[in-house]
Coordinates of C-alpha atoms in Angstrom, one line a residue:
Chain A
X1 CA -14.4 62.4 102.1
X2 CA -12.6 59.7 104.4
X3 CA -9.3 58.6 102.9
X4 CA -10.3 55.2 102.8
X5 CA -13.1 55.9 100.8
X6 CA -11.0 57.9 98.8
X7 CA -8.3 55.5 97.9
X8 CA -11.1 53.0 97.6
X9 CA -12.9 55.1 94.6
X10 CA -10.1 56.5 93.0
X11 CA -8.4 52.7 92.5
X12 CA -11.5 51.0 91.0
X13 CA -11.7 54.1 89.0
X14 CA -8.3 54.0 87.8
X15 CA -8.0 49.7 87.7
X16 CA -12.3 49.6 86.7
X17 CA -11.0 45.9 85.9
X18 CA -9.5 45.4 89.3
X19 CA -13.0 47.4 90.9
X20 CA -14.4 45.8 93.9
X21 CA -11.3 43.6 94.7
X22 CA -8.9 46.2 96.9
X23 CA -8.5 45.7 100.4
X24 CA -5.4 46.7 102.7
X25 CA -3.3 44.0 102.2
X26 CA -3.8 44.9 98.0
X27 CA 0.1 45.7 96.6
X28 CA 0.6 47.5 92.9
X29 CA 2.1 44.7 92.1
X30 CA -1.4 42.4 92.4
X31 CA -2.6 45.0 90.0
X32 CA -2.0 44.9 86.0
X33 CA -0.8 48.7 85.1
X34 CA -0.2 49.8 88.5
X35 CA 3.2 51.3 87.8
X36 CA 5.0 54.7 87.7
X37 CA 2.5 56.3 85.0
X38 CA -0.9 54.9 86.8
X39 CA 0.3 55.9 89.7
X40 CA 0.4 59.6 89.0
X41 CA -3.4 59.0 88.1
X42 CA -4.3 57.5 90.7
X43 CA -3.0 60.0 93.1
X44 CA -4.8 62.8 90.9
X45 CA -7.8 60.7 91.8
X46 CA -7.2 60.9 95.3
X47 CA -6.4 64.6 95.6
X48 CA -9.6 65.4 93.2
X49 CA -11.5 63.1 96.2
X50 CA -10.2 64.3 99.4
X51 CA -9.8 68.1 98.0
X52 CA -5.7 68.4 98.7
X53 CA -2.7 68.1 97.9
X54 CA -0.9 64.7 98.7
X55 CA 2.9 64.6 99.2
X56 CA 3.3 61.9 96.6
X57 CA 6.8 61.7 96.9
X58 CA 6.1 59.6 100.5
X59 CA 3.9 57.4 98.1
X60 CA 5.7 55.7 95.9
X61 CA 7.6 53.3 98.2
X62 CA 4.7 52.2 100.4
X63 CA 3.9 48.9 101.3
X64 CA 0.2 48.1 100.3
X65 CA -3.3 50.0 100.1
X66 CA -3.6 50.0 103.9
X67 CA -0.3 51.4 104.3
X68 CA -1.4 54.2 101.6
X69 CA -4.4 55.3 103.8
X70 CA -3.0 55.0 107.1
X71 CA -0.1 57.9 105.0
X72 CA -3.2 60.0 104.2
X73 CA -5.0 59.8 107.6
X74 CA -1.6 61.0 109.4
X75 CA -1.6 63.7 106.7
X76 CA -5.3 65.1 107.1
Chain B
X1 CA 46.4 46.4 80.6
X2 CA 43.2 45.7 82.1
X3 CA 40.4 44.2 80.5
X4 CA 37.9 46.9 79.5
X5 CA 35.0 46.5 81.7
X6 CA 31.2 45.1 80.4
X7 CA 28.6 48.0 81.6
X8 CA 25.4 45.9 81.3
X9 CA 22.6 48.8 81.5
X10 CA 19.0 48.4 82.3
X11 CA 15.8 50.7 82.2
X12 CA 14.4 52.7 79.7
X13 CA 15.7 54.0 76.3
X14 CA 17.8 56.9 78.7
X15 CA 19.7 53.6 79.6
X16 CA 20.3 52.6 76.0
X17 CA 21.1 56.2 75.0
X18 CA 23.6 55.9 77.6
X19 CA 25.0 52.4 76.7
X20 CA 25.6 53.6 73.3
X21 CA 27.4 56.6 74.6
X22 CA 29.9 55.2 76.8
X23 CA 30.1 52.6 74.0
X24 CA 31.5 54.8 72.1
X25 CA 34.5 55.9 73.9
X26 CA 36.0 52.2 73.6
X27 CA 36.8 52.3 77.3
X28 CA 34.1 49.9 78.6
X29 CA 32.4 47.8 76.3
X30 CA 28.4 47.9 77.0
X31 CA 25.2 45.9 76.8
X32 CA 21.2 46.2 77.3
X33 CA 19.1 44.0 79.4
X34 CA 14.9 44.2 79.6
X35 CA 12.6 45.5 77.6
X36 CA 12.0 46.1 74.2
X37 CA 10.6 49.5 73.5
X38 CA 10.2 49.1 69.6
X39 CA 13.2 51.6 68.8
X40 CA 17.1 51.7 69.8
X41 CA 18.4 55.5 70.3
X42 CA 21.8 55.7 68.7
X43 CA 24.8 58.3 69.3
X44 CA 26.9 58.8 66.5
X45 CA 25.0 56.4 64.3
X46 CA 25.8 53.4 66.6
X47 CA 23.5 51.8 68.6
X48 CA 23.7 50.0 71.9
X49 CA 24.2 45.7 72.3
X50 CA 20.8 44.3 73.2
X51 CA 21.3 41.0 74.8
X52 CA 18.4 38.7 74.5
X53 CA 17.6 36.9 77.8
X54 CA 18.3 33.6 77.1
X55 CA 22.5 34.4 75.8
X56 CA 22.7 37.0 79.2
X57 CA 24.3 34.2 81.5
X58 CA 26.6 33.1 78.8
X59 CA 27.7 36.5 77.9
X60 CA 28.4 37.8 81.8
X61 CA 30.3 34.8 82.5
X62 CA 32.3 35.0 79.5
X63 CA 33.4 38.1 80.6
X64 CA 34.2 37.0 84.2
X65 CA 36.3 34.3 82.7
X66 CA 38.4 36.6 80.9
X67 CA 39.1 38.5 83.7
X68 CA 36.5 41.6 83.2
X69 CA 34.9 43.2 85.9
X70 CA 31.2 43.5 85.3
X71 CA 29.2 46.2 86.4
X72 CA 25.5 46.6 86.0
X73 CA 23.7 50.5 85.6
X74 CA 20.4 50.7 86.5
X75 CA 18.3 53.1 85.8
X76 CA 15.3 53.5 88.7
X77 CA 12.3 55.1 88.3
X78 CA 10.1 56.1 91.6
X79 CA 8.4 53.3 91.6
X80 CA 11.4 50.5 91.4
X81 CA 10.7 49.2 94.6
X82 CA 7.6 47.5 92.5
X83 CA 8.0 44.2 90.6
X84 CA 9.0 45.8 87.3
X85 CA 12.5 46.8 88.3
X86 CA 15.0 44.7 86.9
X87 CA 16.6 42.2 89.0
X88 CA 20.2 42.8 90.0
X89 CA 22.5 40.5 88.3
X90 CA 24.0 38.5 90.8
X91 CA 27.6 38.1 88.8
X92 CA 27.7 41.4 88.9
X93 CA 30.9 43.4 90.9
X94 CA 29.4 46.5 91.4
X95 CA 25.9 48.3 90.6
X96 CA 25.5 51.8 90.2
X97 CA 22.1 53.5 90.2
X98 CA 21.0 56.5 87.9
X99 CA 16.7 58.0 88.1
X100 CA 14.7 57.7 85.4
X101 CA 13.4 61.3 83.9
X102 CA 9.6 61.6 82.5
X103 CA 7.7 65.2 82.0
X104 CA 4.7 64.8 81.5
X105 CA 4.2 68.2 81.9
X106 CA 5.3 69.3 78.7
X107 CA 2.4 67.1 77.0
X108 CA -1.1 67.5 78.4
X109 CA -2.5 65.8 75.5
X110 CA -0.4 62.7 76.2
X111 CA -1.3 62.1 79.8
X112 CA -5.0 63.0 78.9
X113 CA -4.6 60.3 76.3
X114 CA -3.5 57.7 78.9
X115 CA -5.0 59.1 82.1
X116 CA -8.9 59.5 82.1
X117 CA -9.0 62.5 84.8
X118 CA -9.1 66.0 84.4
X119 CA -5.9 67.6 85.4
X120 CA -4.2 70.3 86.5
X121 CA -0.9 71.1 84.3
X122 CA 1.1 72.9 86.9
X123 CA 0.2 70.4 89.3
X124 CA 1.6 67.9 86.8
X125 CA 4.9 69.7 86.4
X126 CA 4.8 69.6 90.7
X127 CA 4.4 66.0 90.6
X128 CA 6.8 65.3 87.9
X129 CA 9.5 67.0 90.0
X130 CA 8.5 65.7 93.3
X131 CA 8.8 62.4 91.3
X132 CA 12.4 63.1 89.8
X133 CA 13.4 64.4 93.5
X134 CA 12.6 61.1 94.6
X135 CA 14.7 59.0 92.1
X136 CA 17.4 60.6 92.8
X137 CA 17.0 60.0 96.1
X138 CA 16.9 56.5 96.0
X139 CA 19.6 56.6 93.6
X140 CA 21.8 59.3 95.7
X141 CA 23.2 60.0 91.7
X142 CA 26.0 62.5 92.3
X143 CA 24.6 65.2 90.4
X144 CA 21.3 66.6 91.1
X145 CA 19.3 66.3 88.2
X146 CA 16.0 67.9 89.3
X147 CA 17.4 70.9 90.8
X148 CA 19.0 70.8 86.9
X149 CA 15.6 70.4 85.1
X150 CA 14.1 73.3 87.8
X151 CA 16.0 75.4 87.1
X152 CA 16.7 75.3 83.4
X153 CA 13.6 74.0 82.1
X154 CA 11.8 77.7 82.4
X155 CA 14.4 79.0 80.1
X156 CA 14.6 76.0 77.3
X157 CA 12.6 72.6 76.9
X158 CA 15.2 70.1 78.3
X159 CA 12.5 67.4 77.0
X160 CA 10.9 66.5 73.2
X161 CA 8.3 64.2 75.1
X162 CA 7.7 62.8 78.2
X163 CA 10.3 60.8 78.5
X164 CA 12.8 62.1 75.7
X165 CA 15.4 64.5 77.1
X166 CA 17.9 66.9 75.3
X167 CA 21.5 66.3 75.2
X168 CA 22.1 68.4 78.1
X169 CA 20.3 66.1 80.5
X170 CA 21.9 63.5 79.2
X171 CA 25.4 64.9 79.7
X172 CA 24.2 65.6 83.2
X173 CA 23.5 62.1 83.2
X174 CA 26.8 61.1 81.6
X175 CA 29.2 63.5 84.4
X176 CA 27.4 61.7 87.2
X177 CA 27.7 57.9 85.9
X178 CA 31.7 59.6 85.6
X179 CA 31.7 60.0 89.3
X180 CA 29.6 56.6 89.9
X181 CA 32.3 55.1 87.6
X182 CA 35.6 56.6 88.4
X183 CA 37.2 53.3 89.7
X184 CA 36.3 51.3 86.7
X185 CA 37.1 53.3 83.5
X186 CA 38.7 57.0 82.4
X187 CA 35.8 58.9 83.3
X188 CA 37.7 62.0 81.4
X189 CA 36.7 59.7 78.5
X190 CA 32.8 59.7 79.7
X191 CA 33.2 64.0 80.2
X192 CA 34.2 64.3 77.0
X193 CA 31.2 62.8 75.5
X194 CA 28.9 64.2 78.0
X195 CA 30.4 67.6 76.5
X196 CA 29.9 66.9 73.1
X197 CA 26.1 66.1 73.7
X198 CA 26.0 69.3 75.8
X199 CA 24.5 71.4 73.2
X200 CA 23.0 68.1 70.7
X201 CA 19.0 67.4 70.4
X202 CA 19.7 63.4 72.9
X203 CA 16.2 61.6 71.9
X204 CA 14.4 63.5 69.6
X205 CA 13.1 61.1 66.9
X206 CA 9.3 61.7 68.4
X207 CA 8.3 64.9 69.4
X208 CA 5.6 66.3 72.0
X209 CA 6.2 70.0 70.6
X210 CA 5.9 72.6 70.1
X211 CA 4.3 73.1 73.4
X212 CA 1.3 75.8 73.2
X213 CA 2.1 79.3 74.1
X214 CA -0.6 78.7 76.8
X215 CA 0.9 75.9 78.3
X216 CA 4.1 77.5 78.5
X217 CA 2.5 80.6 80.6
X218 CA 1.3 78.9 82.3
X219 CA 4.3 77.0 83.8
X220 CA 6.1 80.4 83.8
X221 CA 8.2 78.9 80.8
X222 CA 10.0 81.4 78.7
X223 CA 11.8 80.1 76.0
X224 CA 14.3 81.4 73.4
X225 CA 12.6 83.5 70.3
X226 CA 14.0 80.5 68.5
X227 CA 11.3 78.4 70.0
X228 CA 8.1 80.4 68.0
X229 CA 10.3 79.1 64.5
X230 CA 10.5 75.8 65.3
X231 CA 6.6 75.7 66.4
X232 CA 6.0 77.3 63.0
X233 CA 8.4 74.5 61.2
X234 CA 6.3 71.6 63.3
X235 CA 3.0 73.3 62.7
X236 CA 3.7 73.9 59.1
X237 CA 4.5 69.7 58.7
X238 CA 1.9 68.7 60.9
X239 CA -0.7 70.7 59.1
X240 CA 0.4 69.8 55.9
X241 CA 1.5 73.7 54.7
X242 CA 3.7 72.1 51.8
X243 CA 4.2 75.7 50.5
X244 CA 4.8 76.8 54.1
X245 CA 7.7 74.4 54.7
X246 CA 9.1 75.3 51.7
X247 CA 9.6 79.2 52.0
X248 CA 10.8 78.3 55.7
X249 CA 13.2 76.0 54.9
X250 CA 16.7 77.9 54.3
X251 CA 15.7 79.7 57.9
X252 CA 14.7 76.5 59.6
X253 CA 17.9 74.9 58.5
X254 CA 19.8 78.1 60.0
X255 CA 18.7 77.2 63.4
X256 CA 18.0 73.6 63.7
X257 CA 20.1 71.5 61.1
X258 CA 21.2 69.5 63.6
X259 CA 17.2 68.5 64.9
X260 CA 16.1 65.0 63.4
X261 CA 12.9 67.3 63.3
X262 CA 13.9 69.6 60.9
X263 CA 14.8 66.3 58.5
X264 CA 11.7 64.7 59.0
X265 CA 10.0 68.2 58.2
X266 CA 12.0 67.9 55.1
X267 CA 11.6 63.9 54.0
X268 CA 7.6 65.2 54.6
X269 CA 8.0 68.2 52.4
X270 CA 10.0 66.0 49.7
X271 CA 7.9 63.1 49.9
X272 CA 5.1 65.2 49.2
X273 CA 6.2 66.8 46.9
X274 CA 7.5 63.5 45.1
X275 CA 11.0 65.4 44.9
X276 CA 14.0 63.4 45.9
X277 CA 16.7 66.2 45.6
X278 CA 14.9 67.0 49.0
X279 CA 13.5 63.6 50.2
X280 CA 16.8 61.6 49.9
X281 CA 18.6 64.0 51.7
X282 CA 16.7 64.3 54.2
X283 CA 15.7 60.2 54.5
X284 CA 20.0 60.2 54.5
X285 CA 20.6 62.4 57.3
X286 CA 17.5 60.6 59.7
X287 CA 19.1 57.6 58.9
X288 CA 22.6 59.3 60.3
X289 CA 20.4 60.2 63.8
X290 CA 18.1 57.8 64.4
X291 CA 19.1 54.6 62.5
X292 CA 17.6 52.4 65.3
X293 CA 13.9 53.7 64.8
X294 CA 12.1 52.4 62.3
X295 CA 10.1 55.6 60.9
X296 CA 12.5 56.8 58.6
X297 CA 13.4 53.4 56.9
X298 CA 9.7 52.6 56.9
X299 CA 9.0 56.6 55.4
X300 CA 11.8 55.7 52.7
X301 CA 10.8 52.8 51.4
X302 CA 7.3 54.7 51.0
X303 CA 9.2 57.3 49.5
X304 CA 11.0 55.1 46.8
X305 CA 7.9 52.6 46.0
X306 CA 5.7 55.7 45.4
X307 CA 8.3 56.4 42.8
X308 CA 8.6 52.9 41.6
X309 CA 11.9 52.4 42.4
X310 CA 11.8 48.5 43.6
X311 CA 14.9 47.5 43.7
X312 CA 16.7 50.4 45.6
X313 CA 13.7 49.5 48.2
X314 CA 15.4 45.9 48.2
X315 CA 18.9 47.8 48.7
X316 CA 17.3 49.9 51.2
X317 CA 16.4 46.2 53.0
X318 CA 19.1 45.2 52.6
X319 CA 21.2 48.2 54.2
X320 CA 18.5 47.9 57.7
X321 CA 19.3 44.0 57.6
X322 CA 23.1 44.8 58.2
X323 CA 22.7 47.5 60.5
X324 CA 20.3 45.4 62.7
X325 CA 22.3 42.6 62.9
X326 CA 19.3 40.3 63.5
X327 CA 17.9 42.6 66.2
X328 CA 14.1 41.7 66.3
X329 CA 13.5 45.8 65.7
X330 CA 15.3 44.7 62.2
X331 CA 12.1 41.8 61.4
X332 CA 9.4 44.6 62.2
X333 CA 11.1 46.9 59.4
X334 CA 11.2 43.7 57.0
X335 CA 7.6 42.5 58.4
X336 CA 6.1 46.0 56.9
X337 CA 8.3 46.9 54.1
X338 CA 7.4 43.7 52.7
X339 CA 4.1 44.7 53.3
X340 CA 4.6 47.6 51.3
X341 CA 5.3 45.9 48.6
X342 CA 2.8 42.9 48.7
X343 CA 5.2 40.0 50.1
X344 CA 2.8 38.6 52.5
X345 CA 5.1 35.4 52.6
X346 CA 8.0 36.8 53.4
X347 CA 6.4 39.6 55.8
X348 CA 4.8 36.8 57.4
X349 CA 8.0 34.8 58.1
X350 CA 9.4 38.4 59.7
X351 CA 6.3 39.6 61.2
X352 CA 6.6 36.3 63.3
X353 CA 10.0 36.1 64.4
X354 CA 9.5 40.1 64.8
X355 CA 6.5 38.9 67.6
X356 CA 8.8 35.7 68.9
X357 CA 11.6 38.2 69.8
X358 CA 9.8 41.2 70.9
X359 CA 6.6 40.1 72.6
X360 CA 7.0 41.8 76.1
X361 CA 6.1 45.4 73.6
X362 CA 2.0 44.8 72.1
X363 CA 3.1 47.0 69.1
X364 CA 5.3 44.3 67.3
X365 CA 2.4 41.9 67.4
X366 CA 1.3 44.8 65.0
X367 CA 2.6 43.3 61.9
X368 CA 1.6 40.2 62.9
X369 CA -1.9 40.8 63.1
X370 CA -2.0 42.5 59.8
X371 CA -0.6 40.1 57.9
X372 CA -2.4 37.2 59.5
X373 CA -5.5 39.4 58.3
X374 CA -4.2 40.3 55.0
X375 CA -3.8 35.8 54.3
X376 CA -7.2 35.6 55.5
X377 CA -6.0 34.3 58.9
X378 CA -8.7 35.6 60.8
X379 CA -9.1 33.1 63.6
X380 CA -5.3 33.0 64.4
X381 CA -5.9 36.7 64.4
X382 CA -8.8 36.7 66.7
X383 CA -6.9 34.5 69.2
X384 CA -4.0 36.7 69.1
X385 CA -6.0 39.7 69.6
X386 CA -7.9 38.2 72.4
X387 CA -4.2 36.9 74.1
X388 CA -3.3 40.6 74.6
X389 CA -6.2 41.5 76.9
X390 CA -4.9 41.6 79.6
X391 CA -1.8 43.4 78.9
X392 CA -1.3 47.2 80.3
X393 CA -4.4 49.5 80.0
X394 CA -1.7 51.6 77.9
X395 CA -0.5 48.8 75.6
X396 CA -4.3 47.5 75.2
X397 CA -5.3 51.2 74.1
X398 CA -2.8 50.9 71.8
X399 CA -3.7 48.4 70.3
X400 CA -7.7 49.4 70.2
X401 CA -6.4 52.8 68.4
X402 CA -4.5 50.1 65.6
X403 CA -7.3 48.2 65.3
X404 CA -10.1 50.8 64.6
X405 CA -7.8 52.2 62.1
X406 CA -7.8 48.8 59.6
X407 CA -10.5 48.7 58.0
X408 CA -10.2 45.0 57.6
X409 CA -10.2 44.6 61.4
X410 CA -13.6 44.4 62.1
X411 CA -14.7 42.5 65.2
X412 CA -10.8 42.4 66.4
X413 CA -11.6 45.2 68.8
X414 CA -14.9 43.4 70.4
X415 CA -12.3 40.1 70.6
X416 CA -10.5 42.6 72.6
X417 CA -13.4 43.5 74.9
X418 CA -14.9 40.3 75.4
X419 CA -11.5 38.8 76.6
X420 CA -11.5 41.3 78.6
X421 CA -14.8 40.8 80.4
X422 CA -14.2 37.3 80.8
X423 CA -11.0 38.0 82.4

C-alpha cells in the first residue's frame, strides 16, 4: 500500500469521527484526541498498512499529514 | 538570606509527585499548574499546591514582588510541540524541562482498552522507548532516563501502570532536576530525597500488575522471586480468595509493608471480612501513602457505614475536608460520601462545585450526573451527558463504561451517541 493511502486509512480509522476530513495541510491539533496516546495507535495503524516498521521517533514533531507522508515516502 | 525560590511545575502527576518532593525539603517552595487528574500523589503524607488558573497571576507576581525568583519545570511528553503543552509562563526566570515517562508495555490490556488495533507487545515496549528517547531529547534532562528504564526494567518493574513509576525513576528524576536546579536551591537537599525514594513504591495507588508470566517472557523480563508473591497477593484480592489473603498475610507483609498494595489487599480482606482490627489499620496506613486519592477515603467510609458507625463517617469527613483544604478533589470525596449515606442535598451542593472546579477531567462530572439522576433531574442530566461528547475518545469511553454501569442511567449513553452524530 502507498503511504498516502496508508496514513489516509489508518487516521479515519483511528479519528472514525474526523473520517473523510484529512488532507495535507490536516495538524493533530485540528483533531480531538490526537495526542501522545492516539498517536501510538495511529502509527500501529500505519505499520499494520504499509507492512513495516516506522521510526516513530521522527514522527512526533512533524508539521501536518503531508509532512507525515512525505516522512514515509523518503523512508520506503 | 535569599528568598526561597517558587518551582511552579506542570505536566502530569510525575510533576506533582515531584512538586511535593522538593516541597518537602523547605528549600524552594512549589506549586502545580494544568490539569486536574482526579488524584494528587503525596510524599510523606503531603501533597503538592495546586493553583487554580484564575489566582496563577496573582500568586507569581507576589512572589516577584518579594524578591523570589520564579522558575517554571515542565514536564514534556513527545508530543509537546502539539497544543496541549503548557504554555511557558512569561514571569518566569528560568524554565527547566524534564520527559514525561509512560509504559504501556507493561499493560496490554490497558492499551487494548483504549486502542482498537491488534498489537504487538514487544513492539509496544520498542515504541515506548523510542518515545522516552525522544523526550529526553527535547528535554536534553541531564540524566538519561531511557538508557535507565532499558536497562533496569528486565530485572524489576520500574512502573505499576503506564504512567506510574517506582521511586527509583523518580529519584532519577529528582538527581537530574538537581543538576537542572543547581543555581537556584541546595540541590544536596533534592539528592537526599531522591535517595530516600530510591528503594520506595513513587505512584503506586493503582496498579497494572502483576504482569503475566507470558508477558514477561516475552519482553525477556526477569524479575525477582519476590515478584511471583506479590502476583499471588494481587490475584488473591482481585479474585476475591478471602481465605487466601489471609494465610498470606504475615509473608506478604514481610516483603511489601511498605506497598499501598499490600494495605489495600488488607482494607479488602478486612472489609470483607467486616473486621476492623484489620480494616482500620490498613484504611490508616493508605491514608499515610496516598491521602490525595480518593479510593481509600471513599473505601472507609464504606467500611464504617456498613458497620453503622455514622458519625465516625462524619469525623472521617471531616478529617478529608482539612486535609484538602478546599481542593476540588476534596468536593468529589464529599459529593459521594454523601451519597453513601443518602444526603442528596448536600452531595449535590459538592458534586457541583466538584464539576465547577474540576471540569477539564469527565470523571468529576461523575457525581454530578448521579446525583442529578438520583433528584430525578433527568433532563439537566441528559444535557450534561450530551455536553461531554465531544470530549477525548478516552474520556468519552469513560464515561460510556459509567454509564452502562447505573442502572438508572438508561438512555444517558444514546444522549451520548446522538451528540455525537450530530457533531
Amino acid at each position: 500500500m502507498q503511504a498516502r493511502q496508508a496514513v489516509l486509512e489508518a487516521l479515519s480509522a483511528v479519528f472514525p469521527e474526523h473520517a473523510g476530513s484529512f488532507g495535507d495541510e490536516t495538524m493533530a491539533e485540528d483533531v480531538s484526541g490526537w495526542d501522545s496516546f492516539s498517536h501510538v495507535q495511529l502509527m500501529f495503524e500505519i505499520e499494520t498498512r504499509l507492512g513495516r516498521k516506522i521510526e516513530i521517533r521522527k514522527t512526533y514533531d512533524l508539521d501536518n499529514v503531508g509532512a507525515l507522508i512525505r516522512l514515509l515516502e523518503a523512508e520506503a | 538570606m535569599a528568598a526561597k525560590p517558587l518551582l511552579v511545575f506542570d505536566g502530569n502527576c510525575q510533576a506533582q509527585h515531584l512538586a511535593a518532593m522538593i516541597e518537602s525539603t523547605g528549600v524552594a517552595e512549589t506549586a502545580y499548574v494544568g490539569p486536574d487528574w482526579g488524584f494528587l500523589p503525596a510524599y510523606q503524607g503531603r501533597i503538592c499546591r495546586v493553583l487554580r488558573r484564575e489566582e496563577e497571576p496573582e500568586v507569581f507576581a507576589a512572589a516577584k514582588a518579594a524578591g523570589r525568583r520564579l522558575i517554571q519545570v515542565s514536564q514534556l511528553s513527545p508530543f509537546s510541540k502539539q497544543a496541549r503543552a503548557q504554555k511557558p509562563i512569561e514571569s518566569a526566570d528560568k524554565r527547566v524541562l524534564f520527559p514525561e515517562l509512560r509504559l504501556w508495555a507493561i499493560s496490554p490490556k490497558r492499551f487494548a482498552e483504549s486502542f482498537k488495533s491488534g498489537f504487538d507487545v514487544k513492539r509496544i515496549y520498542e515504541i515506548d522507548l523510542q518515545a522516552m528517547r525522544h523526550a529526553q531529547e527535547k528535554t536534553l534532562f541531564p540524566v538519561d532516563l531511557p538508557a535507565f528504564v532499558e536497562r533496569e526494567m528486565p530485572n524489576r518493574p520500574l512502573f505499576h501502570t503506564v504512567n506510574h513509576p517506582v521511586g527509583a525513576v523518580f529519584s532519577r528524576l529528582l538527581e537530574g532536576l538537581a543538576v537542572l536546579l543547581a543555581h537556584e536551591i541546595d540541590g544536596n537537599c533534592i539528592l537526599a530525597v531522591a535517595a530516600d525514594v530510591e528503594d520506595r513504591e513513587g505512584l503506586n495507588f493503582e496498579t497494572d500488575h502483576p504482569v503475566s508470566r507470558e508477558l514477561r517472557e516475552e519482553l525477556g523480563f526477569n524479575w525477582p522471586a519476590a515478584y511471583a508473591v506479590y502476583e499471588r497477593m494481587l490475584l488473591a484480592a482481585q479474585d476475591k480468595h478471602w481465605d487466601e489473603l489471609e494465610r498470606g498475610r504475615g509473608e506478604f507483609e514481610s516483603l511489601f509493608s511498605e506497598d499501598t498494595q499490600f494495605w489495600r489487599c488488607c482494607a479488602l480482606l478486612g472489609m470483607a471480612r467486616n473486621d476492623s482490627a484489620v480494616a482500620e489499620p490498613a484504611f490508616e496506613r493508605l491514608l499515610e501513602l496516598c491521602p490525595g486519592v480518593r479510593a481509600p477515603w471513599l473505601l472507609y467510609a464504606q467500611f464504617l457505614r456498613a458497620d453503622r458507625r455514622d458519625s465516625d463517617a462524619a469525623a472521617l469527613l471531616e478529617r478529608a475536608e482539612r486535609f484538602f483544604d478546599d481542593c476540588g478533589i476534596w468536593h468529589g470525596i464529599a459529593a459521594r460520601i454523601h451519597l453513601m449515606f443518602g444526603a442528596r442535598r448536600d452531595a449535590e451542593e459538592h458534586a457541583r462545585k466538584h464539576w465547577a472546579a474540576s471540569s477539564d477531567n469527565i470523571s468529576s462530572a461523575f457525581p454530578l450526573i448521579e446525583v442529578l439522576l438520583q433528584q430525578q433531574k433527568g433532563e439537566e442530566a441528559r444535557v450534561l451527558v450530551a455536553s461531554l461528547a465531544g470530549r477525548h475518545p478516552i474520556e468519552v469511553n469513560n464515561l460510556r463504561r459509567f454509564l452502562e454501569r447505573k442502572k438508572n442511567a438508561t438512555g444517558l449513553a444514546s444522549a451520548l451517541d446522538s451528540q455525537a452524530v450530530s457533531s
